[in-house]
């Protein structure tokens, strides 16, 4: 299965809000073995959202939308999806009761336009919002699954984990597992030259290089029926890469160069002193961020 993520909100296009929802969802979908081929951001415009949704439905099995479920007139996600899928919006009384209860707990008067949030496409699976007002929903129509989630991450993330993840877990027969190798002392282009035959012959697992400031990372990713099988596929590829690159592979996953350096200092009982001027103590700050380094760092 493959998925497309659509983030709805003009504020995202203006750069006023960072689109962290797409990053979160991509990681979660990857863990489920679901490929994400496209991410789209569209403003609060019904015509453009309709066009974006129609395109996504043609090329993705699962379309996940975040944002645009609120009470105001520019919150158009539900209305647009209902129109594209030819579904009626119907009042979901349980959701309305929860919205009223939310305002009552806050000791606030509920504006009447909040009732709009309780109108959901007929036949959809309702996703309760335990951290806000707008419920989400899942629609199964023809050969597509359309999932609507609220925009605020504090509402979207718990809703996905509690309701959507278990739902999708039953749908996906695969898992995607990755291992990241961290590499220092070589640029991305030189790295590719050393590993070009491995890159050209890759299938499963796949290898993706990524240049970062001061280092390069290699992500080795396998897609199969279980994490254990994926690890078994990754291991020989990792060994081959390590044999080629030697000590340039300094760490894995989220390990930083300073963390690895500090561990080596402590293991070998070596001490380190620094004198900094233009860097303003930057090197010392990086080193002292590692617990226990005070016995080595002078």
C-alpha positions as MATLAB code, in Angstrom:
seq = 'XXXXXXXXXXXXXXXXXXXXXXXXXXXXXXXXXXXXXXXXXXXXXXXXXXXXXXXXXXXXXXXXXXXXXXXXXXXXXXXXXXXXXXXXXXXXXXXXXXXXXXXXXXXXXXXXXXXXXXXXXXXXXXXXXXXXXXXXXXXXXXXXXXXXXXXXXXXXXXXXXXXXXXXXXXXXXXXXXXXXXXXXXXXXXXXXXXXXXXXXXXXXXXXXXXXXXXXXXXXXXXXXXXXXXXXXXXXXXXXXXXXXXXXXXXXXXXXXXXXXXXXXXXXXXXXXXXXXXXXXXXXXXXXXXXXXXXXXXX';
ca = [
       0.000    0.000    0.000;
       1.074    3.583   -0.573;
      -0.110    6.798    1.041;
      -0.229   10.494    0.296;
      -0.245   13.181    2.975;
      -2.125   16.437    2.395;
      -1.635   19.253    4.892;
      -4.366   21.867    4.669;
      -3.799   25.452    5.781;
      -2.772   28.766    4.219;
      -0.605   29.464    7.273;
       1.629   26.547    6.197;
       2.115   28.029    2.729;
       2.986   31.402    4.255;
       5.626   29.776    6.447;
       3.911   30.919    9.650;
       3.691   27.310   10.906;
       6.172   24.482   10.355;
       4.605   21.373    8.830;
       5.651   18.871   11.519;
       2.534   16.759   10.874;
       3.906   15.433    7.573;
       7.168   14.395    9.214;
       5.372   12.616   12.063;
       2.990   10.794    9.722;
       5.770    9.744    7.336;
       7.699    8.114   10.181;
       4.598    6.344   11.522;
       3.527    5.119    8.082;
       7.039    3.869    7.402;
       6.891    1.829   10.608;
       3.690    0.262    9.292;
       5.309   -0.710    6.003;
       3.266    1.865    4.068;
       5.155    3.833    1.409;
       4.686    7.600    1.207;
       5.281    8.805   -2.357;
       3.847   12.326   -2.147;
       3.338   15.097    0.421;
       1.270   18.128   -0.510;
       0.442   21.418    1.195;
      -2.654   23.267    0.024;
      -4.237   26.481    1.304;
      -7.756   27.036    2.593;
      -9.272   27.115   -0.880;
     -12.010   24.667   -1.805;
     -11.248   24.469   -5.531;
      -7.526   23.837   -5.036;
      -8.168   21.354   -2.243;
     -10.656   19.523   -4.453;
      -8.109   19.287   -7.296;
      -5.392   18.119   -4.880;
      -7.645   15.463   -3.389;
      -8.767   14.148   -6.794;
      -5.134   13.804   -7.873;
      -4.195   12.020   -4.631;
      -7.078    9.557   -4.932;
      -5.827    8.494   -8.363;
      -2.279    7.715   -7.232;
      -2.536    6.644   -3.583;
      -4.365    3.872   -1.742;
      -4.495    5.936    1.454;
      -4.930    9.710    1.600;
      -4.361   11.357    4.969;
      -5.377   14.981    5.443;
      -4.501   17.170    8.419;
      -6.131   20.487    9.213;
      -9.273   22.270    8.108;
     -11.658   20.511   10.505;
     -12.368   23.503   12.728;
     -15.488   25.643   13.225;
     -14.789   28.590   10.908;
     -15.795   29.163    7.295;
     -12.257   28.617    5.992;
     -12.197   25.113    7.521;
     -13.237   23.267    4.368;
     -11.641   19.814    4.518;
     -14.735   17.784    5.460;
     -17.005   19.657    3.112;
     -14.624   19.238    0.178;
     -14.040   15.537    0.810;
     -17.772   14.904    1.134;
     -18.338   16.660   -2.178;
     -15.569   14.778   -4.014;
     -16.707   11.407   -2.635;
     -20.392   12.230   -3.092;
     -21.250   11.776    0.596;
     -23.673   13.645    2.838;
     -22.511   15.338    6.040;
     -24.626   14.203    8.977;
     -24.716   15.304   12.580;
     -22.884   12.894   14.879;
     -24.588   13.493   18.204;
     -21.897   11.823   20.303;
     -19.264   14.154   18.845;
     -21.462   17.192   19.474;
     -21.948   16.120   23.083;
     -18.174   15.815   23.500;
     -17.634   19.290   22.063;
     -20.196   20.765   24.459;
     -18.570   18.901   27.332;
     -15.160   20.295   26.314;
     -16.393   23.891   26.549;
     -18.218   23.199   29.810;
     -15.007   21.901   31.400;
     -13.224   25.048   30.239;
     -16.045   27.180   31.737;
     -16.528   28.848   28.363;
     -19.658   29.547   26.339;
     -19.644   27.506   23.138;
     -20.129   29.575   19.982;
     -22.789   28.060   17.736;
     -20.382   27.607   14.823;
     -18.627   24.855   16.799;
     -21.538   22.557   15.955;
     -20.083   22.441   12.427;
     -17.313   20.194   13.738;
     -19.815   17.469   14.649;
     -21.106   17.084   11.072;
     -19.225   14.138    9.540;
     -19.478   12.177    6.267;
     -22.092    9.437    6.377;
     -20.741    5.942    6.901;
     -17.376    7.111    8.193;
     -15.471    5.689   11.163;
     -15.425    8.434   13.797;
     -12.147    9.230   15.555;
     -12.768   10.914   18.935;
     -10.635   13.941   19.797;
      -9.545   13.565   23.418;
      -7.356   16.667   23.286;
      -9.528   19.198   21.465;
     -12.882   19.704   19.788;
     -12.687   18.559   16.154;
     -13.175   14.784   15.700;
     -11.422   13.004   12.863;
     -12.758   10.224   10.679;
     -11.872    7.397    8.298;
     -13.753    6.857    5.032;
     -13.518    3.651    3.022;
     -14.766    4.384   -0.490;
     -14.196    2.333   -3.625;
     -10.482    1.419   -3.560;
      -9.355    4.291   -1.359;
      -9.048    5.035    2.336;
      -9.383    8.709    3.259;
      -8.358    9.753    6.762;
      -9.096   13.197    8.200;
      -7.138   14.404   11.227;
      -7.075   17.745   13.060;
      -4.227   20.157   12.352;
      -2.781   20.900   15.831;
      -0.047   18.304   16.512;
      -1.139   17.909   20.162;
      -4.501   16.686   18.828;
      -3.372   14.929   15.649;
      -0.571   12.784   17.064;
      -2.544   11.158   19.929;
      -5.503   10.556   17.602;
      -3.273    8.836   15.061;
      -1.523    6.669   17.639;
      -4.694    5.664   19.467;
      -7.056    5.049   16.554;
      -5.428    5.267   13.111;
      -2.256    3.251   13.774;
      -4.164    0.145   14.987;
      -6.570    0.496   12.050;
      -3.760    0.655    9.479;
      -1.775   -2.089   11.218;
      -4.540   -4.531   10.295;
      -4.393   -3.381    6.665;
      -0.636   -3.607    6.062;
       1.150   -6.974    5.768;
       4.607   -5.353    5.809;
       6.934   -3.452    8.094;
       9.678   -1.036    7.077;
      12.847   -1.052    9.175;
      15.811    1.294    8.749;
      19.313    1.547   10.147;
      21.347    4.755    9.843;
      25.141    4.745    9.537;
      26.908    8.024   10.391;
      30.027    8.796    8.373;
      32.782   11.384    8.883;
      35.783   12.360    6.756;
      34.349   11.925    3.261;
      31.945   13.915    1.080;
      28.745   12.604   -0.458;
      30.118   12.384   -4.018;
      33.308   10.545   -2.950;
      31.191    8.237   -0.809;
      29.059    7.351   -3.831;
      32.180    6.493   -5.844;
      33.302    4.045   -3.162;
      29.872    2.389   -2.961;
      28.617    2.820   -6.546;
      28.237   -0.904   -7.260;
      26.241   -1.393   -4.041;
      23.968    1.534   -4.955;
      23.428    0.239   -8.501;
      22.530   -3.287   -7.365;
      20.244   -2.333   -4.495;
      16.662   -3.599   -4.369;
      15.659   -4.668   -0.868;
      17.202   -3.261    1.242;
      17.670    0.160   -0.330;
      20.443    2.642    0.547;
      19.984    6.409    0.652;
      22.850    8.867    1.317;
      22.161   12.246    2.906;
      24.726   15.035    3.306;
      24.539   16.947    6.576;
      26.745   19.656    7.993;
      30.152   18.066    8.587;
      29.079   14.485    7.879;
      27.143   12.102    5.638;
      24.530    9.563    6.721;
      23.527    6.354    4.967;
      20.033    5.007    5.621;
      19.666    1.283    4.885;
      15.972    0.336    4.636;
      14.326   -3.053    4.253;
      10.657   -3.790    3.684;
       9.357   -7.226    4.653;
       6.946   -9.110    6.896;
       8.758   -8.550   10.210;
      11.455   -6.434   11.825;
      13.630   -9.487   12.476;
      13.614  -10.466    8.800;
      14.405   -6.842    7.869;
      17.392   -6.791   10.240;
      18.635  -10.000    8.618;
      18.509   -8.365    5.168;
      20.266   -5.203    6.368;
      23.139   -6.919    8.236;
      25.187   -8.157    5.204;
      24.757   -4.826    3.394;
      25.922   -2.942    6.481;
      28.939   -5.239    6.787;
      29.848   -4.639    3.141;
      29.653   -0.860    3.619;
      31.701   -0.950    6.822;
      34.395   -3.027    5.106;
      34.667   -0.380    2.375;
      34.607    2.713    4.607;
      36.422    1.460    7.698;
      36.785    3.974   10.542;
      34.879    6.631    8.562;
      31.727    4.962    9.907;
      31.821    6.480   13.384;
      28.316    5.752   14.705;
      24.739    4.679   14.105;
      21.238    6.146   14.404;
      21.187    9.366   16.477;
      24.754    9.183   17.817;
      26.630   12.440   17.315;
      30.329   12.856   16.605;
      30.867   14.550   19.973;
      29.097   11.722   21.841;
      31.275    9.075   20.207;
      34.406   11.156   20.831;
      33.570   11.586   24.511;
      32.866    7.863   24.963;
      36.275    7.045   23.480;
      37.973    9.573   25.765;
      36.341    8.033   28.821;
      37.000    4.435   27.724;
      40.692    5.134   27.088;
      41.214    7.383   30.130;
      42.381   10.262   27.942;
      41.996   13.936   28.811;
      41.206   16.876   26.573;
      41.731   20.620   26.924;
      40.461   23.368   24.598;
      41.281   27.042   24.076;
      38.655   28.888   22.032;
      38.245   32.455   20.889;
      36.235   32.990   17.700;
      34.060   29.932   18.358;
      32.946   31.425   21.693;
      33.157   28.120   23.535;
      31.141   26.156   20.968;
      33.464   23.137   21.034;
      33.439   23.054   24.841;
      29.624   23.262   24.843;
      29.354   20.262   22.505;
      31.736   18.218   24.633;
      30.177   19.051   27.995;
      26.741   17.986   26.740;
      27.854   14.363   27.264;
      27.231   13.032   30.815;
      30.381   12.032   32.753;
      32.830   13.875   30.517;
      34.070   16.141   33.347;
      36.669   13.527   34.349;
      38.239   13.837   30.883;
      37.595   17.428   29.840;
      39.906   20.105   31.219;
];
